[in-house]
CSV table of N, CA and C in Angstrom, one decimal:
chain,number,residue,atom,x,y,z
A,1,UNK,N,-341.8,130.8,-168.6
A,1,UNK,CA,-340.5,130.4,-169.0
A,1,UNK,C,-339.4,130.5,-167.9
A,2,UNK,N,-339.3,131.8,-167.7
A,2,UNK,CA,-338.1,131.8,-166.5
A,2,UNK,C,-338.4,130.8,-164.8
A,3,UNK,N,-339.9,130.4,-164.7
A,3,UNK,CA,-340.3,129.6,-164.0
A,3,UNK,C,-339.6,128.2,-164.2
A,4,UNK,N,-339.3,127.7,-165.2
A,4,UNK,CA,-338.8,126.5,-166.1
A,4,UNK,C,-337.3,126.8,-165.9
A,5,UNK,N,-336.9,127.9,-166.3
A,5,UNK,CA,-334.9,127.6,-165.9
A,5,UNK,C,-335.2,128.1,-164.6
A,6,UNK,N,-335.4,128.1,-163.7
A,6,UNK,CA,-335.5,128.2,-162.2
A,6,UNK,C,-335.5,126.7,-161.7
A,7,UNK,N,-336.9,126.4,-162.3
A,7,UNK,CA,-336.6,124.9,-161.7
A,7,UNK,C,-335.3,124.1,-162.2
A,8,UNK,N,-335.1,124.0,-163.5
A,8,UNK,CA,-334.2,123.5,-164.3
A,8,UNK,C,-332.6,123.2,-163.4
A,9,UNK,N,-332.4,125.3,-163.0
A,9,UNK,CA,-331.6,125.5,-161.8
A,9,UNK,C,-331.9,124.4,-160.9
A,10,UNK,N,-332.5,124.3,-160.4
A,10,UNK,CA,-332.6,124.1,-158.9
A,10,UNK,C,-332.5,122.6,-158.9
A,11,UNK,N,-332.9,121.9,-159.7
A,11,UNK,CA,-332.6,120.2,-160.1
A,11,UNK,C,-331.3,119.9,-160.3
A,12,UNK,N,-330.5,121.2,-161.3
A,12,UNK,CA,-329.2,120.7,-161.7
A,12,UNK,C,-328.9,121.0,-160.4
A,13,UNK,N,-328.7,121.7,-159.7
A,13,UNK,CA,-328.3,121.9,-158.4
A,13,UNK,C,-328.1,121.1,-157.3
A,14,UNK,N,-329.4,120.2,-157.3
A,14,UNK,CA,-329.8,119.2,-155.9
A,14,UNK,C,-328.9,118.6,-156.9
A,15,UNK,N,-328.9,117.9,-158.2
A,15,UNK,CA,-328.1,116.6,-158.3
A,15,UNK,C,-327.0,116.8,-158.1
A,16,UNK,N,-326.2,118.1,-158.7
A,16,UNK,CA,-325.0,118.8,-158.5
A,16,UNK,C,-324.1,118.3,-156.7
A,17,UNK,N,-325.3,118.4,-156.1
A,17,UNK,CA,-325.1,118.1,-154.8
A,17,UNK,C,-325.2,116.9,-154.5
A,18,UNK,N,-326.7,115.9,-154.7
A,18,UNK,CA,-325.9,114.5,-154.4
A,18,UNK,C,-325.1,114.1,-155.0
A,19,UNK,N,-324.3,114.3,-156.2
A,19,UNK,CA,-323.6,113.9,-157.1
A,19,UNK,C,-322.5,114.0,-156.3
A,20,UNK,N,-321.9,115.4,-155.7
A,20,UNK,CA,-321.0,115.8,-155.2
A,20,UNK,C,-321.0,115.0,-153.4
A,21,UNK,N,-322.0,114.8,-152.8
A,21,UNK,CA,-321.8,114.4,-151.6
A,21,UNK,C,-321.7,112.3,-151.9
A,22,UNK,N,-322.1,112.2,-153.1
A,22,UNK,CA,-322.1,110.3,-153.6
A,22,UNK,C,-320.6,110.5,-154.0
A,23,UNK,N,-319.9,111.4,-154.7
A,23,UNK,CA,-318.6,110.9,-154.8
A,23,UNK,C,-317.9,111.0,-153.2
A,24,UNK,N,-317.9,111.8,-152.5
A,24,UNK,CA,-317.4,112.2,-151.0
A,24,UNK,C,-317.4,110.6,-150.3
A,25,UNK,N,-318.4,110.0,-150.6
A,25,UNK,CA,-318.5,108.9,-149.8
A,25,UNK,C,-317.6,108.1,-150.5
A,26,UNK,N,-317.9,108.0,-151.5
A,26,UNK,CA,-317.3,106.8,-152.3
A,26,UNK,C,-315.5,106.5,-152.7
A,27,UNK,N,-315.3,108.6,-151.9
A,27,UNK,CA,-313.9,108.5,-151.7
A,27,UNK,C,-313.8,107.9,-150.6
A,28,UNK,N,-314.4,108.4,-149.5
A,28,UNK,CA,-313.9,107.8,-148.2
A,28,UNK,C,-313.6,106.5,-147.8
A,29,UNK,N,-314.8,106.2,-148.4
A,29,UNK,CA,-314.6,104.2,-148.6
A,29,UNK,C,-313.8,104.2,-149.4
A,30,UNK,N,-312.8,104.8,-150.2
A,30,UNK,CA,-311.3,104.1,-151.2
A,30,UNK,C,-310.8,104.3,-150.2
A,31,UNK,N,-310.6,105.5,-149.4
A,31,UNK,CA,-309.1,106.0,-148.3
A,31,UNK,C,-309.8,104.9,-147.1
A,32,UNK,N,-310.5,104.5,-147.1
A,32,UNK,CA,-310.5,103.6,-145.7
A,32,UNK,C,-310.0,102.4,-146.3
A,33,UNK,N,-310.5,101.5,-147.3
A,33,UNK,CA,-310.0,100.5,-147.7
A,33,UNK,C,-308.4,100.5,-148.3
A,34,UNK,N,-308.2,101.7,-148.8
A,34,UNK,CA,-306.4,101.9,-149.1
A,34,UNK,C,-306.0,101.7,-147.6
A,35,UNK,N,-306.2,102.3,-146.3
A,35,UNK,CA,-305.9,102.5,-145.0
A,35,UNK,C,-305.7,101.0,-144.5
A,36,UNK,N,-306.9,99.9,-144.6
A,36,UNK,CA,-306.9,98.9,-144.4
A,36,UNK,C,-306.0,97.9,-145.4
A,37,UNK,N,-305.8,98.2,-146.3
A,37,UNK,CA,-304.7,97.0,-147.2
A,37,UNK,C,-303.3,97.6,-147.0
A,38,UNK,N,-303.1,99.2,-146.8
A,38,UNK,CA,-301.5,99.5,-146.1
A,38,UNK,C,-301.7,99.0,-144.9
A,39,UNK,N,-302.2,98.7,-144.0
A,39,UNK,CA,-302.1,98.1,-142.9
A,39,UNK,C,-302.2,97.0,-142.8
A,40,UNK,N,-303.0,96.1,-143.8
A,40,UNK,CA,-303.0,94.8,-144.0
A,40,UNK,C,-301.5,94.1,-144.5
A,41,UNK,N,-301.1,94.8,-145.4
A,41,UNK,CA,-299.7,94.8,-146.3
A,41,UNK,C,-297.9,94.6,-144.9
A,42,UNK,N,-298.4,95.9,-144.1
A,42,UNK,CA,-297.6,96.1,-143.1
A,42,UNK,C,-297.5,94.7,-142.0
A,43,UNK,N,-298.7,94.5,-141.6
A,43,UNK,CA,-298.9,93.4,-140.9
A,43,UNK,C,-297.9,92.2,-141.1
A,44,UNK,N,-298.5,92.1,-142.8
A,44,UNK,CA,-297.7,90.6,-143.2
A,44,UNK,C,-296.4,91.4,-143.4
A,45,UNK,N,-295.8,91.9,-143.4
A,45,UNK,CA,-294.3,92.3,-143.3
A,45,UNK,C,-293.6,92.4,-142.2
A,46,UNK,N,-294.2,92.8,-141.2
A,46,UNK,CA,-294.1,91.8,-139.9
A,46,UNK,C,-294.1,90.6,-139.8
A,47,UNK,N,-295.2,89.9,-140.3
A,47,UNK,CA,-295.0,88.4,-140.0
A,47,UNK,C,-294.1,88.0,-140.8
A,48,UNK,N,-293.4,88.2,-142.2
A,48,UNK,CA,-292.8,87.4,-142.9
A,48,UNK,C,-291.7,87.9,-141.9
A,49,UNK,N,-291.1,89.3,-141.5
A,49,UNK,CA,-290.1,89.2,-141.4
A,49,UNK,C,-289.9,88.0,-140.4
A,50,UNK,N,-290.7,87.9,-139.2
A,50,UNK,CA,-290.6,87.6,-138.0
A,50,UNK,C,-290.2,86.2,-137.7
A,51,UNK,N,-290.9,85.6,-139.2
A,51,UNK,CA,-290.6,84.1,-139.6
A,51,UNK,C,-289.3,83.8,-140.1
A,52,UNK,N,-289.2,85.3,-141.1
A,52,UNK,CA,-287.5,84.6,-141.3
A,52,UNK,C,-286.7,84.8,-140.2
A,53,UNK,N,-286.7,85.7,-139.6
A,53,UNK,CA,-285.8,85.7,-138.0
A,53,UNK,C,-285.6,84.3,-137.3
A,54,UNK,N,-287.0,83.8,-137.1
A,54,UNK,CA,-286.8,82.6,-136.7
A,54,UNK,C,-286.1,81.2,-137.7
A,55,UNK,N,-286.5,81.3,-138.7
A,55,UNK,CA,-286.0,80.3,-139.6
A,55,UNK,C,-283.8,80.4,-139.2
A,56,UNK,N,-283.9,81.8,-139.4
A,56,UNK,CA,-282.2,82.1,-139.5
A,56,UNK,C,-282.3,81.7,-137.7
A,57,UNK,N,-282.6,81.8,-136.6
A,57,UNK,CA,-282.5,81.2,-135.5
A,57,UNK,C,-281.9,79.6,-135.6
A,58,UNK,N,-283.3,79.1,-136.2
A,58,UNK,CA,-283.2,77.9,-136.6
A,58,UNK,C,-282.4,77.1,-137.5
A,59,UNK,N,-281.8,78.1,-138.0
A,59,UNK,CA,-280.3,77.4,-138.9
A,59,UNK,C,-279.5,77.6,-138.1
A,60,UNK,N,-279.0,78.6,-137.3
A,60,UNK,CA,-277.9,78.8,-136.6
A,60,UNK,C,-278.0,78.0,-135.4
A,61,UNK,N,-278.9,77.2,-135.0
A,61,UNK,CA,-278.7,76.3,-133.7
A,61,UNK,C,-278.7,74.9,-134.9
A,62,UNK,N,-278.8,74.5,-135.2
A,62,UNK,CA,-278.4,73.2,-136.3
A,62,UNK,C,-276.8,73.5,-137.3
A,63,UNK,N,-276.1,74.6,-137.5
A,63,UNK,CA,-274.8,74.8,-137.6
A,63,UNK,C,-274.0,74.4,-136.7
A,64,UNK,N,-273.0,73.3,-136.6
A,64,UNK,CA,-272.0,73.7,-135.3
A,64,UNK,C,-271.2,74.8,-135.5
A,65,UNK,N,-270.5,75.1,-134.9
A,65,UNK,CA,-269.5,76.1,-134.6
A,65,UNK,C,-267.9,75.4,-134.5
A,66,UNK,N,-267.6,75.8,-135.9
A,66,UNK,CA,-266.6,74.6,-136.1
A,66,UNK,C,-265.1,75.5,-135.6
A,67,UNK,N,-265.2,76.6,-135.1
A,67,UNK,CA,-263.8,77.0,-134.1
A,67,UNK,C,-263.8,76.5,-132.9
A,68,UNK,N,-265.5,75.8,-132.3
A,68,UNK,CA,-265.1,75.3,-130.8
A,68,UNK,C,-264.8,73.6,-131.0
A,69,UNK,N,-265.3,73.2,-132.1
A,69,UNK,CA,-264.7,72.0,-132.7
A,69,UNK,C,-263.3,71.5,-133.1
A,70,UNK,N,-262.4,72.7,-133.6
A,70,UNK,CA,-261.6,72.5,-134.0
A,70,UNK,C,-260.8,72.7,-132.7
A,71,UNK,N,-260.7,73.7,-131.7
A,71,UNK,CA,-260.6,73.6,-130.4
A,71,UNK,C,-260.2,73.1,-129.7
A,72,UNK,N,-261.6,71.6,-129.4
A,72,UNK,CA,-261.5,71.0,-128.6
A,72,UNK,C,-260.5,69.9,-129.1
A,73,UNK,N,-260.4,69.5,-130.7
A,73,UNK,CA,-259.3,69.0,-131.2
A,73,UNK,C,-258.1,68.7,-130.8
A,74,UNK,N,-257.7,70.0,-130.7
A,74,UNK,CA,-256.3,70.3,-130.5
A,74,UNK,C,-256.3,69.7,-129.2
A,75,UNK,N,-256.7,70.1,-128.3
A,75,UNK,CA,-256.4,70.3,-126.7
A,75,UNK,C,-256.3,68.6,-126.4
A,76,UNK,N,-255.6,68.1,-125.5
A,76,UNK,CA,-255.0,66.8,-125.5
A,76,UNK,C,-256.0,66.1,-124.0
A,77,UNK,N,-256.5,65.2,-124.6
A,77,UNK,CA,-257.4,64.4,-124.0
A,77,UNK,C,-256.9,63.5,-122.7
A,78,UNK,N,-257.6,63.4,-121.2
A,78,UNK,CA,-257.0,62.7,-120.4
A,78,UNK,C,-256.8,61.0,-121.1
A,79,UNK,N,-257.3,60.6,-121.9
A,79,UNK,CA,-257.7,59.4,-122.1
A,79,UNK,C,-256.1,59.4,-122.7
A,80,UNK,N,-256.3,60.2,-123.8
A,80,UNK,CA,-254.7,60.2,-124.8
A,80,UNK,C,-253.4,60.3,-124.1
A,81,UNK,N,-253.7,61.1,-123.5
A,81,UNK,CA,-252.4,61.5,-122.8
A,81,UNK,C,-251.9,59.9,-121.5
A,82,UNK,N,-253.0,59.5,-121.2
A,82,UNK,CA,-252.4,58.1,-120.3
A,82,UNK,C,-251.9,56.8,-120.7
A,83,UNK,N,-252.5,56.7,-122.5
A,83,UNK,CA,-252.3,56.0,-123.5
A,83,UNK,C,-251.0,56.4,-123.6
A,84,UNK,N,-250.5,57.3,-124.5
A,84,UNK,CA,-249.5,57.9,-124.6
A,84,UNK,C,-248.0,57.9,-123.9
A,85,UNK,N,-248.7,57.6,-122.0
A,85,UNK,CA,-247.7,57.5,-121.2
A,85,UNK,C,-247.5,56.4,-120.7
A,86,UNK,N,-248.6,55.6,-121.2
A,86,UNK,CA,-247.9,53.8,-120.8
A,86,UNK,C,-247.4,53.2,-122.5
A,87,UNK,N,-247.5,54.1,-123.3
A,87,UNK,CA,-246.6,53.4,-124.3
A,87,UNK,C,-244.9,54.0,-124.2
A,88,UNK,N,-244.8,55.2,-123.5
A,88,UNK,CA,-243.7,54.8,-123.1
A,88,UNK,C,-242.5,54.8,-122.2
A,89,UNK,N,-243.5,54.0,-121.2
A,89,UNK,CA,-243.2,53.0,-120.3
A,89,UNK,C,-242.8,51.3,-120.8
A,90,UNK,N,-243.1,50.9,-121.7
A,90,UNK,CA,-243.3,49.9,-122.1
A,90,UNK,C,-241.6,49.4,-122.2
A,91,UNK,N,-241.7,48.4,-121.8
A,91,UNK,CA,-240.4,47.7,-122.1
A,91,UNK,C,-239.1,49.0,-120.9
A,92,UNK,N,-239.5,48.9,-119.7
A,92,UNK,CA,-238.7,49.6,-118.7
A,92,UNK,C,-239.5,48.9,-117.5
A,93,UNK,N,-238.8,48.8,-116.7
A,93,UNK,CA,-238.7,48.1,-115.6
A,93,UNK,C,-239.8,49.3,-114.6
A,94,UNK,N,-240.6,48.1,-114.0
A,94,UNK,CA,-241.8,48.9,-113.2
A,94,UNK,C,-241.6,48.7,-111.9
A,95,UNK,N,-243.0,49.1,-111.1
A,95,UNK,CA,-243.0,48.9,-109.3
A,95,UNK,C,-242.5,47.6,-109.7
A,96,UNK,N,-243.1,47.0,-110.1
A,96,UNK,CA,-243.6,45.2,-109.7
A,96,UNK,C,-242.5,44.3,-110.1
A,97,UNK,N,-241.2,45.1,-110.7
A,97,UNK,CA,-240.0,44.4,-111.4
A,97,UNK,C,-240.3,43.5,-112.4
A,98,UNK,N,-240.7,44.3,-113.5
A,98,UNK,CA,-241.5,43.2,-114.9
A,98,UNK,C,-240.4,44.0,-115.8
């Protein structure tokens, strides 16, 4: 009989042990595969960011800039200003006596 819980021992034991070294692995493969999807996750968080960066690039060169528009507005054009100065001249005696 005590031959029988000896063995008995010694079986619960070895399974005790692969039991114990089959979960060990079975963690390590979760912490590798968690390792790989936070890194996977991170990745595309880079790339989304990197894409909106560019999108906002690409709005901001299709925006004008409507202070250098308003700007150039204001500021008085050679064309205007020679319009301007033969209207009034008009009806006043020139080089050519008209």
């Amino acid at each position: 009989m005590p031959a029988v819980l000896a063995a008995a021992a010694v079986a619960s034991l070895a399974y005790g042990v692969y039991s114990g070294e089959n979960q060990k692995k079975v963690a390590k493969k979760g912490l590798r595969l968690q390792d790989q999807a936070q890194q996977d996750a991170q990745d595309a968080a880079i790339r989304d960011a990197t894409l909106a960066e560019e999108e906002t690039n690409r709005a901001r060169q299709k925006t004008p800039d409507l202070n250098v528009l308003l700007a150039d507005q204001m500021k008085p054009k050679a064309s205007q200003s020679a319009i301007d100065a033969d209207r009034l001249l008009l009806g006043r005696p020139g080089l050519l006596g008209a």
